[in-house]
Short mmCIF file of C-alpha atoms in Angstrom, two decimals:
data_model
loop_
_atom_site.label_atom_id
_atom_site.label_comp_id
_atom_site.label_asym_id
_atom_site.label_seq_id
_atom_site.Cartn_x
_atom_site.Cartn_y
_atom_site.Cartn_z
CA MET A 1 143.10 93.95 62.68
CA ASN A 2 144.00 90.93 62.36
CA LEU A 3 143.14 87.38 63.81
CA ASP A 4 147.40 86.67 63.88
CA LYS A 5 148.96 89.40 65.86
CA GLN A 6 152.12 88.15 64.53
CA ILE A 7 151.16 88.92 61.43
CA THR A 8 150.18 92.77 59.31
CA SER A 9 147.09 92.66 58.56
CA PHE A 10 145.58 94.33 55.07
CA LEU A 11 142.23 95.50 55.95
CA THR A 12 140.78 98.38 55.59
CA VAL A 13 137.78 99.90 55.77
CA GLU A 14 136.20 101.94 52.33
CA LEU A 15 133.37 104.33 52.90
CA ILE A 16 131.08 105.57 49.45
CA THR A 17 127.42 105.83 50.85
CA ASP A 18 126.78 106.58 54.45
CA CYS A 19 126.53 103.51 57.01
CA GLU A 20 127.39 102.25 60.62
CA ILE A 21 130.60 101.42 61.57
CA VAL A 22 130.73 99.38 64.74
CA ARG A 23 134.31 98.65 66.64
CA ILE A 24 135.29 95.34 68.07
CA SER A 25 139.07 94.59 69.83
CA ALA A 26 140.99 92.51 68.23
CA ASP A 27 141.18 90.15 71.42
CA VAL A 28 137.17 90.07 71.71
CA LEU A 29 137.00 89.57 67.55
CA ARG A 30 139.39 87.07 67.92
CA LYS A 31 137.44 85.17 70.86
CA LEU A 32 134.63 85.26 69.27
CA ALA A 33 135.67 83.16 66.07
CA MET A 34 137.08 80.45 68.00
CA GLU A 35 133.50 80.22 69.53
CA ASN A 36 131.33 80.21 66.36
CA ILE A 37 132.14 79.08 63.52
CA GLU A 38 130.37 81.68 61.42
CA ILE A 39 132.38 84.19 62.71
CA ALA A 40 135.69 82.78 61.90
CA LEU A 41 134.55 82.08 57.92
CA VAL A 42 133.21 86.28 58.00
CA CYS A 43 137.30 86.87 59.27
CA ASN A 44 138.91 84.30 57.03
CA ARG A 45 136.49 85.80 53.50
CA MET A 46 137.21 89.68 54.96
CA GLN A 47 140.70 88.46 55.12
CA SER A 48 140.82 86.88 51.68
CA VAL A 49 139.21 90.14 49.90
CA ALA A 50 141.00 92.18 51.95
CA SER A 51 144.49 90.49 50.84
CA MET A 52 143.32 90.30 47.47
CA ARG A 53 142.57 93.78 47.54
CA GLU A 54 145.62 94.85 48.33
CA TYR A 55 148.04 92.14 46.00
CA GLU A 56 145.70 93.98 43.11
CA TYR A 57 146.30 97.07 44.53
CA ARG A 58 150.13 96.68 44.29
CA LYS A 59 149.95 95.61 41.30
CA MET A 60 148.76 98.25 39.77
CA ILE A 61 150.87 100.66 41.25
CA LEU A 62 154.46 99.23 40.33
CA THR A 63 152.92 98.07 36.90
CA CYS A 64 150.34 100.91 35.29
CA ASN A 65 151.58 104.14 33.80
CA PRO A 66 149.21 107.06 35.28
CA VAL A 67 146.10 107.13 33.29
CA GLN A 68 146.13 102.93 33.82
CA ARG A 69 145.88 104.04 37.91
CA TYR A 70 143.41 106.85 36.79
CA GLU A 71 140.88 103.77 35.24
CA TYR A 72 141.85 101.64 37.87
CA PHE A 73 140.61 104.59 39.88
CA LEU A 74 137.49 104.96 38.31
CA GLU A 75 136.57 101.44 37.91
CA THR A 76 137.20 100.40 41.35
CA TYR A 77 135.32 103.77 42.88
CA PRO A 78 132.57 104.11 39.65
CA GLY A 79 130.93 107.53 40.04
CA LEU A 80 133.53 108.60 43.39
CA GLU A 81 135.26 111.28 41.38
CA LYS A 82 131.96 113.55 41.19
CA TYR A 83 130.97 112.80 44.61
CA ASP A 84 131.03 116.54 46.39
CA GLY A 85 131.34 115.72 50.08
CA ASP A 86 127.34 116.55 51.01
#
């Protein structure tokens, strides 16, 4: 999702625990954000966090060796390597 149709979105969904996801079209969300400052602020925050994560991830992939990448994974997703899917 991206409120600006001309820019590629880096927003992703990461699920570590069971949860419920609600889906809304970008056009509806854009309209809501234009009508409600709280929704606009949440959208801006989501885009900011996603951009920072994308930057960190790309930097790590381009500059780190495999051991450092694995350590990054362990720090970013603690305990996930032990998750058995049940």
